[in-house]
CSV table of C-alpha atoms and ligand atoms in Angstrom, one decimal:
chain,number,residue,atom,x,y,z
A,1,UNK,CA,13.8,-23.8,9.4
A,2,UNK,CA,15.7,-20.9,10.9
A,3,UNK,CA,14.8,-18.6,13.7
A,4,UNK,CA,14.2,-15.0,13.0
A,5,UNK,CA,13.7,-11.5,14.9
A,6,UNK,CA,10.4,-10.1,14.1
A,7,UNK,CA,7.7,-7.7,15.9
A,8,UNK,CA,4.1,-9.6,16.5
A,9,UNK,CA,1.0,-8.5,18.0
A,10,UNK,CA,-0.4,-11.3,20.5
A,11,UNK,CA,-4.0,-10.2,20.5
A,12,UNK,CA,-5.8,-7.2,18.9
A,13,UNK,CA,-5.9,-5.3,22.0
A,14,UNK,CA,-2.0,-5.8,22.7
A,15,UNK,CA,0.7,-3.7,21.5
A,16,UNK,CA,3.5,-5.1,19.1
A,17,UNK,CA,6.3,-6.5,20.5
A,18,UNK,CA,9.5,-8.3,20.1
A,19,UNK,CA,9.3,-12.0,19.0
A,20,UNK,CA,11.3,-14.6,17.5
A,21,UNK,CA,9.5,-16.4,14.7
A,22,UNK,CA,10.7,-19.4,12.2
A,23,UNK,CA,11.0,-19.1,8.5
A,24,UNK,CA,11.9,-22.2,6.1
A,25,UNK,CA,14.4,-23.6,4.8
A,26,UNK,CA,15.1,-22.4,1.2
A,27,UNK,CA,13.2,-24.5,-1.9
A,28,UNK,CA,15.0,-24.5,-4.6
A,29,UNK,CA,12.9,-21.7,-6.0
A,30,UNK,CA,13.1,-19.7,-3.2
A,31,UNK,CA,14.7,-16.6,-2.5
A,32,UNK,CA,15.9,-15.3,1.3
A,33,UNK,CA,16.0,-11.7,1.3
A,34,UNK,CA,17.7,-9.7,5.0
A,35,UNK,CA,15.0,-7.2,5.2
A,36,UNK,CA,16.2,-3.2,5.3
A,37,UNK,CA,13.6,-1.3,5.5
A,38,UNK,CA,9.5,-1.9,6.0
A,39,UNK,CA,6.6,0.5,5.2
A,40,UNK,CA,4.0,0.8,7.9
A,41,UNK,CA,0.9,0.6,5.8
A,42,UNK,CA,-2.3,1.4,7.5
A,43,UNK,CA,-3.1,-2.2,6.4
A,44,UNK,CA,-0.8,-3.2,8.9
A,45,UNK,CA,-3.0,-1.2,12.1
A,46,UNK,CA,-6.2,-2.6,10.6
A,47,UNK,CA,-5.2,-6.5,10.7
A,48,UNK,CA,-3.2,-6.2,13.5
A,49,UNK,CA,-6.6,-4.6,15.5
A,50,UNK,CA,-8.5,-7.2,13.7
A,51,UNK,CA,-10.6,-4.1,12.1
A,52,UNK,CA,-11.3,-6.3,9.0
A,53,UNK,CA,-12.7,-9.7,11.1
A,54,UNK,CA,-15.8,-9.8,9.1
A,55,UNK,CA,-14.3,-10.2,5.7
A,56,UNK,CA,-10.4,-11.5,7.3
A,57,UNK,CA,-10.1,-12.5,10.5
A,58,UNK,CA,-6.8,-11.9,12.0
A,59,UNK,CA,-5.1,-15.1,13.5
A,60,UNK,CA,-2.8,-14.4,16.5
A,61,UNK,CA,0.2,-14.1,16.4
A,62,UNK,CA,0.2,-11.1,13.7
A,63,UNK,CA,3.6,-10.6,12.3
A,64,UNK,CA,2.5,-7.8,9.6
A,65,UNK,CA,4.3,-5.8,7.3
A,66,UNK,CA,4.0,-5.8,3.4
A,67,UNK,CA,6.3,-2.9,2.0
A,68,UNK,CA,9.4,-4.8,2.4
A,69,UNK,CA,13.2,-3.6,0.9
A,70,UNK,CA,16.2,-5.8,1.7
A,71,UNK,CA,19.4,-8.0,0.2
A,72,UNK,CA,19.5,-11.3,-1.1
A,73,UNK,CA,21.5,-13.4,0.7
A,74,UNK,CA,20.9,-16.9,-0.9
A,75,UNK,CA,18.9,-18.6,-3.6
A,76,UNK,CA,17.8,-21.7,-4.3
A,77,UNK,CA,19.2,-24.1,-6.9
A,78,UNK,CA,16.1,-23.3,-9.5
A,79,UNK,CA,16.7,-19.6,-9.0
A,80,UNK,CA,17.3,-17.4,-12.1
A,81,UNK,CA,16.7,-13.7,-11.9
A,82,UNK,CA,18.1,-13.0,-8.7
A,83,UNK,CA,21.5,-13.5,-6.8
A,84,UNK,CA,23.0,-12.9,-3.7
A,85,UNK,CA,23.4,-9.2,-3.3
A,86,UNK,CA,20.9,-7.7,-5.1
A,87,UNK,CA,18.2,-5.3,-4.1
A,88,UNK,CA,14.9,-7.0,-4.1
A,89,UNK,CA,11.1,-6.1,-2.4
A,90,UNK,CA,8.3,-8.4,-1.3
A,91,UNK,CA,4.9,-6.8,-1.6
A,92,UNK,CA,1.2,-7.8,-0.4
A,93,UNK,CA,2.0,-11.0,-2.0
A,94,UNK,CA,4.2,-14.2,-1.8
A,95,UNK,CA,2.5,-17.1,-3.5
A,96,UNK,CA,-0.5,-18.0,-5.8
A,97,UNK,CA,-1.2,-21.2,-8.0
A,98,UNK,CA,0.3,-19.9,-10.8
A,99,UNK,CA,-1.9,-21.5,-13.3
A,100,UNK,CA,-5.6,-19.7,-12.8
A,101,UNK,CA,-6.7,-17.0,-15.2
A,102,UNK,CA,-5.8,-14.3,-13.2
A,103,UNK,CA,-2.5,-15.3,-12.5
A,104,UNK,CA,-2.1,-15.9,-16.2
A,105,UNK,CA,-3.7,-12.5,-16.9
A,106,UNK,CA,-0.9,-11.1,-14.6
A,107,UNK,CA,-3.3,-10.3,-12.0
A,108,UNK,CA,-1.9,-12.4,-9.2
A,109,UNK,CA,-3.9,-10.8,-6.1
A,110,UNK,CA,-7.2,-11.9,-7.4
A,111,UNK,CA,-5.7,-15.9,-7.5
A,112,UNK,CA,-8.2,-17.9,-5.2
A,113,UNK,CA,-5.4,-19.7,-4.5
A,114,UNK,CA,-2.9,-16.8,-3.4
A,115,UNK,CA,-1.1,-16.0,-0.1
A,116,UNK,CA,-0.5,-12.6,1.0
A,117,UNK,CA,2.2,-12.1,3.1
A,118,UNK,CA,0.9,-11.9,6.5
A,119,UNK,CA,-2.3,-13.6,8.1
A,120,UNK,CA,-2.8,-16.2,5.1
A,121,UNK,CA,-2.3,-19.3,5.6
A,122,UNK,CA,1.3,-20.6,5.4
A,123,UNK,CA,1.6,-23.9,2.8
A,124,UNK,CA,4.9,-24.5,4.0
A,125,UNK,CA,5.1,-24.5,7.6
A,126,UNK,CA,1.2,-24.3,8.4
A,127,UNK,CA,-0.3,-21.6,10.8
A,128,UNK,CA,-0.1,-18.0,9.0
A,129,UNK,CA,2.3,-16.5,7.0
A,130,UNK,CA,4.5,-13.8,8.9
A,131,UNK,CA,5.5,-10.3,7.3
A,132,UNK,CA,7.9,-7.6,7.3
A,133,UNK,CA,8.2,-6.5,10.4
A,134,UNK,CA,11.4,-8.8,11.1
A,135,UNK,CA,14.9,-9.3,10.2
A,136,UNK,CA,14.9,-12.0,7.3
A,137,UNK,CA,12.3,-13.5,4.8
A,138,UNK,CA,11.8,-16.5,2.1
A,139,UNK,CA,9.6,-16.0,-1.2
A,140,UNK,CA,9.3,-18.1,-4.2
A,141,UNK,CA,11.2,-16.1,-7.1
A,142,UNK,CA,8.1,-15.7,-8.8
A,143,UNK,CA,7.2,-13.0,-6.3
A,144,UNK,CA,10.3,-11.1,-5.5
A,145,UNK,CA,10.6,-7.8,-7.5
A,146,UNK,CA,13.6,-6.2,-8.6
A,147,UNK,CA,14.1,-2.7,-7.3
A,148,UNK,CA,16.2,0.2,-8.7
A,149,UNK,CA,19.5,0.7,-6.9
A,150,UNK,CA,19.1,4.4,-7.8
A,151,UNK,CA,16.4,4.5,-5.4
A,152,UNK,CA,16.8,5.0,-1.7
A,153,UNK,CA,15.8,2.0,-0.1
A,154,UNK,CA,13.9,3.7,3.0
A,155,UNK,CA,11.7,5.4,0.4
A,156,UNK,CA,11.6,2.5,-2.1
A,157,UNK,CA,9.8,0.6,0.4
A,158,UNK,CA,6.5,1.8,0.2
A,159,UNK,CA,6.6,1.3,-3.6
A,160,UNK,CA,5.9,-2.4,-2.8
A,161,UNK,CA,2.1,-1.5,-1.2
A,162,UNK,CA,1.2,2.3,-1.3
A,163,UNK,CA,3.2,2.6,-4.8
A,164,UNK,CA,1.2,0.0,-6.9
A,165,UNK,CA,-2.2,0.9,-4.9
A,166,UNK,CA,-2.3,4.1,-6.4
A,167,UNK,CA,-0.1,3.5,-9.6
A,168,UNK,CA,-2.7,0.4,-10.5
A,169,UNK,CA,-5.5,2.5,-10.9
A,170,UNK,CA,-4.3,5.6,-12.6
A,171,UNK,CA,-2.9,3.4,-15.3
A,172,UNK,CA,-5.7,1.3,-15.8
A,173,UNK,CA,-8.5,4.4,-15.8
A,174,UNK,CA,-6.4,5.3,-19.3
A,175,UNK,CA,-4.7,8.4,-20.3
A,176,UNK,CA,-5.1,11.2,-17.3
A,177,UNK,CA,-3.1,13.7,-19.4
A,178,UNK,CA,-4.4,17.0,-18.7
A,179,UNK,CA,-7.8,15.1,-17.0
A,180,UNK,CA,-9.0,16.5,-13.5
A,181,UNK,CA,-7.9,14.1,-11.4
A,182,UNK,CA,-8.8,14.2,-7.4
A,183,UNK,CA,-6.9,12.4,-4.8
A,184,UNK,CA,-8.6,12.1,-1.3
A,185,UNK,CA,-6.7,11.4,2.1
A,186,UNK,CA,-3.0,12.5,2.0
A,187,UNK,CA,-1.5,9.7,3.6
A,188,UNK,CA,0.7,7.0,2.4
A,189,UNK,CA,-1.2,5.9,-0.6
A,190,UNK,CA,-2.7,9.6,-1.2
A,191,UNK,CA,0.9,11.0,-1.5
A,192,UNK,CA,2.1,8.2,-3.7
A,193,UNK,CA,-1.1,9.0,-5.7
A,194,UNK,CA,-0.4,12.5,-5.9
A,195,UNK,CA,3.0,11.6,-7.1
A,196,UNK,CA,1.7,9.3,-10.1
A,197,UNK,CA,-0.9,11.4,-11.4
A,198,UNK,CA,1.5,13.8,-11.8
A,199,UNK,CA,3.9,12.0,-13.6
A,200,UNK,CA,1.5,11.0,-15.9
A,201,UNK,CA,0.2,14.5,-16.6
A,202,UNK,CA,-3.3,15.3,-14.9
A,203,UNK,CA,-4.5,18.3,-13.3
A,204,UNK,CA,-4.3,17.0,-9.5
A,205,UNK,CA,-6.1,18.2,-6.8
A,206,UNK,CA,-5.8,16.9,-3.2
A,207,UNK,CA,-8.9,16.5,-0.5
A,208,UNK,CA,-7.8,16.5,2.7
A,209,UNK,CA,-9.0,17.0,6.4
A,210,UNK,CA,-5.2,18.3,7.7
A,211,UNK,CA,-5.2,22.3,6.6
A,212,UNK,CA,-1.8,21.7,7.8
A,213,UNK,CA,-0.7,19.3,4.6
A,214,UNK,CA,-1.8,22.0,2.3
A,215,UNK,CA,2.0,23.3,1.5
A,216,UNK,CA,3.0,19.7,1.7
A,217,UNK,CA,0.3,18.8,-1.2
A,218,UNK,CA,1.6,21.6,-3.5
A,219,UNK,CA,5.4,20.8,-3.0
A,220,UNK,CA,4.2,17.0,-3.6
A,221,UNK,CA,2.8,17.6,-6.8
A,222,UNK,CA,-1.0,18.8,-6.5
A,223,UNK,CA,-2.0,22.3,-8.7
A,224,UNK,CA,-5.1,22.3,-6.2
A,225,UNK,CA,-6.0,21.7,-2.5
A,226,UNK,CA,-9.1,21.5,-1.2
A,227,UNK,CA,-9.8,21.3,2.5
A,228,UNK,CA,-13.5,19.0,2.2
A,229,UNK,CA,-14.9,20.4,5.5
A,230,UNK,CA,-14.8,23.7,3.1
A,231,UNK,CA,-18.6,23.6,2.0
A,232,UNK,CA,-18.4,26.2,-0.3
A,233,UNK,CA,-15.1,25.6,-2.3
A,234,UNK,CA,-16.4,22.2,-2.3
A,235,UNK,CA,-19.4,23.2,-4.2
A,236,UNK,CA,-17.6,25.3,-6.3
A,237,UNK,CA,-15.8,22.4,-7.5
A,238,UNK,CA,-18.8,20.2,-8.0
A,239,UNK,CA,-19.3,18.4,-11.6
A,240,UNK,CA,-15.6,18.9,-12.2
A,241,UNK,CA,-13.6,16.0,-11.7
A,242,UNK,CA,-12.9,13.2,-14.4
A,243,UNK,CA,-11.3,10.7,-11.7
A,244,UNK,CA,-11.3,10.3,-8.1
A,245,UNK,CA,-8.9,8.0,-6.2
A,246,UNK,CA,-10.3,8.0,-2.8
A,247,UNK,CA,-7.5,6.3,-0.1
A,248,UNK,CA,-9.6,7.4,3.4
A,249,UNK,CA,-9.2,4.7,5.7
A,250,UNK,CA,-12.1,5.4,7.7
A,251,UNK,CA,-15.8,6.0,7.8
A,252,UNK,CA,-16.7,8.9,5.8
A,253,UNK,CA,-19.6,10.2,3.1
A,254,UNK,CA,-18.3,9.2,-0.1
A,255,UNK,CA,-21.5,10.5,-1.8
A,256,UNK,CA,-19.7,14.1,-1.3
A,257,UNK,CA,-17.3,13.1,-4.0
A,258,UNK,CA,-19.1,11.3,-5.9
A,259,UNK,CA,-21.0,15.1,-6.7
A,260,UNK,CA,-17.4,16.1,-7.4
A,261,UNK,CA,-17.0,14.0,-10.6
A,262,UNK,CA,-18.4,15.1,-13.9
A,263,UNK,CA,-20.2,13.3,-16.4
A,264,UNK,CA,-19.2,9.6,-16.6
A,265,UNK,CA,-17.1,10.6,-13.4
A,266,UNK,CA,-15.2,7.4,-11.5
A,267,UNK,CA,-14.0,7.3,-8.1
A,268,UNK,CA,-12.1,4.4,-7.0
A,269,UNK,CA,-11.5,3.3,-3.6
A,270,UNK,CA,-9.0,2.2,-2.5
A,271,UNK,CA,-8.9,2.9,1.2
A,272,UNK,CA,-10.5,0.1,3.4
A,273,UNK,CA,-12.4,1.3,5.9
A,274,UNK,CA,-14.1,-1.6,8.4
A,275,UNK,CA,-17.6,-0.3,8.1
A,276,UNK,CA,-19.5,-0.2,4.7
A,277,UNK,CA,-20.2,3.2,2.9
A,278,UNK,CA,-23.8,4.1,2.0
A,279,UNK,CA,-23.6,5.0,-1.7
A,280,UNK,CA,-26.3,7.8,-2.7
A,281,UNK,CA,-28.5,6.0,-5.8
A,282,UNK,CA,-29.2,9.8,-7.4
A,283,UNK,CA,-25.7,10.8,-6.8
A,284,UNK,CA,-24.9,8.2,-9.8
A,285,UNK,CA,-27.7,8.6,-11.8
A,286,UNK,CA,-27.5,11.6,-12.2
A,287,UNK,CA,-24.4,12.5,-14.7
A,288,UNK,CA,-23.9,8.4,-15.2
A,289,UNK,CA,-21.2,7.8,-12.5
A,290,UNK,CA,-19.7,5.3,-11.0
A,291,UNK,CA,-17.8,3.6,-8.0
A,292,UNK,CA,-14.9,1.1,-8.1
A,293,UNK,CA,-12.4,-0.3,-6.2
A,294,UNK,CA,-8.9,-1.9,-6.7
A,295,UNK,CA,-6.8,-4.0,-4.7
A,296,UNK,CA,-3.1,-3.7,-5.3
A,297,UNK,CA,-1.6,-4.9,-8.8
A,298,UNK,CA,0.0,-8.2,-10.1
A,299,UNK,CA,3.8,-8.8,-10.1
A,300,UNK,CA,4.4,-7.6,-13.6
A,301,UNK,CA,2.6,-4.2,-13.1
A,302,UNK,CA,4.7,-3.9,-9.8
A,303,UNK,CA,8.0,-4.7,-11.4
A,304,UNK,CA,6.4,-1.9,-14.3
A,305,UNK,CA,6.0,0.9,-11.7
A,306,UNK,CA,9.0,0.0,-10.0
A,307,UNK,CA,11.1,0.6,-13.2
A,308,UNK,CA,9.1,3.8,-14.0
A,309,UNK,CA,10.1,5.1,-10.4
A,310,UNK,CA,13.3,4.2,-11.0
A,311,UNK,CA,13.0,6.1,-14.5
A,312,UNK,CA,11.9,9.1,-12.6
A,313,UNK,CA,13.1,8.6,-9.4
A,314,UNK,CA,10.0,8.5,-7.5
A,315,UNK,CA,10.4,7.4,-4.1
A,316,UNK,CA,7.6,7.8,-0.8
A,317,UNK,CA,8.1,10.8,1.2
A,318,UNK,CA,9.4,8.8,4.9
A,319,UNK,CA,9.9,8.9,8.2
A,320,UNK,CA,12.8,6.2,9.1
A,321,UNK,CA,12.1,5.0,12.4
A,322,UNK,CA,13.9,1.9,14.6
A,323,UNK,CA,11.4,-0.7,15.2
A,324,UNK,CA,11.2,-0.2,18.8
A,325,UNK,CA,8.9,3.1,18.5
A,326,UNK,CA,6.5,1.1,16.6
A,327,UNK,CA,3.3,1.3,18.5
A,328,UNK,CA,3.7,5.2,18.8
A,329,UNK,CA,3.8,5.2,15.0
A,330,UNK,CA,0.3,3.7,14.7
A,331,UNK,CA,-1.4,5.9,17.0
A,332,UNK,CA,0.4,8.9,15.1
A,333,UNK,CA,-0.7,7.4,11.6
A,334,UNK,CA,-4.7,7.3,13.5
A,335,UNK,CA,-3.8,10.7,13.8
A,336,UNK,CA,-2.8,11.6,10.3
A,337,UNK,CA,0.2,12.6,11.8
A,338,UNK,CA,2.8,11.4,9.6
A,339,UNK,CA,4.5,12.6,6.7
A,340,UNK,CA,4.0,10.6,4.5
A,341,UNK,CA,4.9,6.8,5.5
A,342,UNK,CA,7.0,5.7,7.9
A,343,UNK,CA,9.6,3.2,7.3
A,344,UNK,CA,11.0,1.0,9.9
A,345,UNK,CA,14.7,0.4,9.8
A,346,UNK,CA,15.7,-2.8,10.3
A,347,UNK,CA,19.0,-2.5,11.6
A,348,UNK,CA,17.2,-1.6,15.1
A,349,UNK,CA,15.6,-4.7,15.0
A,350,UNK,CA,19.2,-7.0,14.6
A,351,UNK,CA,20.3,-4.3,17.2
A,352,UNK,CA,18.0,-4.6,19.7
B,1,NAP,P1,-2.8,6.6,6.1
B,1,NAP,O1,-1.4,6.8,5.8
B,1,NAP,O2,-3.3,6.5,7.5
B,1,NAP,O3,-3.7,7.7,5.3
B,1,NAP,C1,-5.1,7.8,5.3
B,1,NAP,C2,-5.5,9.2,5.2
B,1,NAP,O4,-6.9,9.3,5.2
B,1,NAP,C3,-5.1,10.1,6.3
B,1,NAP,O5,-3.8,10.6,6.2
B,1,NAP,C4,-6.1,11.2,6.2
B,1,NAP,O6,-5.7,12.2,5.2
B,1,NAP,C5,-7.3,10.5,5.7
B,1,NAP,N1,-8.3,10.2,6.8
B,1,NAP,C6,-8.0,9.4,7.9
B,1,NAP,N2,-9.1,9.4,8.7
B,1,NAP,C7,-10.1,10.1,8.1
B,1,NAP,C8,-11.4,10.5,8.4
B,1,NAP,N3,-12.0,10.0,9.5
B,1,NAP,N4,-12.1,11.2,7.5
B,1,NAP,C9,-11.5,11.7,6.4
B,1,NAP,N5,-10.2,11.5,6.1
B,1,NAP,C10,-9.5,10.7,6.9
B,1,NAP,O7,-3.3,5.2,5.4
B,1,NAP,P2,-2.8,4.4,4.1
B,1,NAP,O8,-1.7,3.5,4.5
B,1,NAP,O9,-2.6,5.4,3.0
B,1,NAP,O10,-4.0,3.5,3.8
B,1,NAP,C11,-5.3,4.1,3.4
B,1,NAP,C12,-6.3,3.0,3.3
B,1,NAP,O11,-6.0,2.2,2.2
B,1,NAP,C13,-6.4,2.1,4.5
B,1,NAP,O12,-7.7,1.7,4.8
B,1,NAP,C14,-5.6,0.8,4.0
B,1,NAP,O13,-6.0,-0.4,4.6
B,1,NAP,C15,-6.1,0.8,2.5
B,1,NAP,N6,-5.2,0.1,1.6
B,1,NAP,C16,-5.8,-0.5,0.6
B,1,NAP,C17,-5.0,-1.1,-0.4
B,1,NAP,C18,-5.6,-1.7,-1.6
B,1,NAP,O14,-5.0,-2.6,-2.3
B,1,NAP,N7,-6.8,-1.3,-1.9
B,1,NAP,C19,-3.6,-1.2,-0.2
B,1,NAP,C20,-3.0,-0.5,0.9
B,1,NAP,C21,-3.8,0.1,1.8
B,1,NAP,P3,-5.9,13.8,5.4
B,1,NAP,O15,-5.1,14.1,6.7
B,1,NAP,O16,-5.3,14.3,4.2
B,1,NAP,O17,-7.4,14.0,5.5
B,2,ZN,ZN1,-0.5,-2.0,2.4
């Protein structure tokens, strides 16, 4: 084991602050990346308040952190696809069993056996595993993506969880190509959303709360903006929409876009928000709609959209910030106030 530098919240009422945690000793199928740059995800705020106890518990201390962008600086003996140098990220996952149907079906994050990255339990050195918000960390090769050095690293980061949240979806609801396609919430997964629907050709059109993001929304990508406290341009754009990806991360009445989509209309969520949404029964029924969610993506489809945003070099919209600022940036991201993810510089972390 070797010490690290890392940022850990002690209790759900304390801020983050500096810590010094242990990672292990390299397997031989391990890989030890020096981290560069971590995504604050709002995944991050919820754990780390221990919004999500009744479903996942957070266990103190929370090291979180899941859009992760750094060197490799060793590999085990067993490794193959990565060497020392290279530019690699560590998403919402580091391990699984490797062997269940979903794993084999490339959809790791659904393994009953997987660990994510922070607040799972740890099968190496016990307690919880430890994220991104730290200096160095240890994955199994089998969950260490490759990322395009044409990319900026800062803005490659949030590829890792806000890029394959939103890419996941689009892909998998078939070809959007000239489809009405609306994206709610422009945050860090909205924007990424935005960006990916697109790329892949649909008519987008952004929901958002923040009159103030409108510009922002167009220059993004989005041919539309609609501000949903707007009753009327709401209504005028009820029945229209083929595919709603709906990233909100708080309480809100989903049943209002739900009378957005059209006949056989899907909205997705995505966004988590602690307390459960009332769906309307008749706002289904009526025009055969229906709700979904989705949770990430599997290794293979995040090594696919990292290759396709190094194709069209797509990178998240960030604000680079040293590590040290961190508990302003959460109650700025409560505040929608950020444009569009922040990403942590490590270097202010071996600094400091
Ligand atoms: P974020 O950057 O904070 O963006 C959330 C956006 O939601 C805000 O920018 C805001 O957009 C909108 N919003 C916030 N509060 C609202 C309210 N009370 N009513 C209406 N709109 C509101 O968060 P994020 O990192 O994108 O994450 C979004 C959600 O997705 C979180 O719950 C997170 O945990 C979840 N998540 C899920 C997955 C998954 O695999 N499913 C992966 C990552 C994250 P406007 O200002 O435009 O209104
Ligand atoms: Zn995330």
């Amino acid at each position: 084991m070797y010490d690290a530098k890392a940022y850990s919240a002690a209790s759900a009422v304390e801020p983050l602050a500096p810590a010094t945690i242990q990672r292990r000793d390299l397997t031989d199928r391990d890989v030890q990346i020096e981290i560069m740059f971590c995504g604050i995800c709002h995944s991050d705020l919820h754990t780390v308040r221990d919004e999500w106890s009744s479903v996942m518990p957070t266990t103190y201390p929370c090291v979180p952190g899941h859009e992760i962008v750094g060197q490799v600086v060793a590999v085990g003996s067993a490794v193959t696809s990565f060497k020392e140098g290279d530019l690699a990220g560590v998403g919402c996952l580091v391990d699984s069993d490797h062997s269940c149907d979903n794993c084999r079906h490339g959809v790791e994050q659904f393994c009953p056996d997987g660990t994510f990255t922070y607040n799972w339990p740890d099968k190496h050195l016990g307690g919880v595993t430890y994220g991104g918000y730290s200096e160095s960390i240890v994955v199994d090769e089998s969950f260490v993506l490759s990322v395009p050095t044409n990319l900026d690293p800062a803005g490659a980061a949030p590829l890792l969880c806000a890029g394959i949240t939103t890419y996941s979806p689009i892909r998998r609801w078939g070809d959007i190509k000239g489809k009405k396609v609306g994206v709610v919430g422009l945050g860090g997964l909205g924007h990424m959303g935005v960006k990916f629907a697109r790329a892949f050709g649909a008519h987008v059109v952004v929901f958002t709360t923040s009159p103030g993001k409108k510009e922002d929304a167009l220059r993004l990508g989005a041919h539309e903006v609609i501000i949903s406290t707007d009753a009327e341009t709401m209504q005028e754009h009820a029945g229209t929409f083929d595919f709603i990806l709906d990233t909100i991360s708080a309480d809100h009445d989903i049943n209002a876009y739900i009378n957005m989509l059209g006949l056989d209309g899907n909205i997705t969520l995505v966004g988590a928000p602690e307390t459960p949404l009332p769906v309307s029964a008749f706002a289904l029924l009526f025009g055969r709609k229906s709700v979904s969610g989705s949770l990430i993506g599997g290794i293979a489809e995040t090594q696919e959209m990292l290759d396709f945003c190094g194709e069209h070099d797509i990178t998240a919209d960030v604000e680079v910030i040293p590590i040290q600022t961190i508990n302003e940036a959460y109650e700025r991201m409560l505040k929608s106030d950020v444009k569009y993810r922040f990403s942590i510089d490590m270097t202010s972390l071996r600094a400091g």
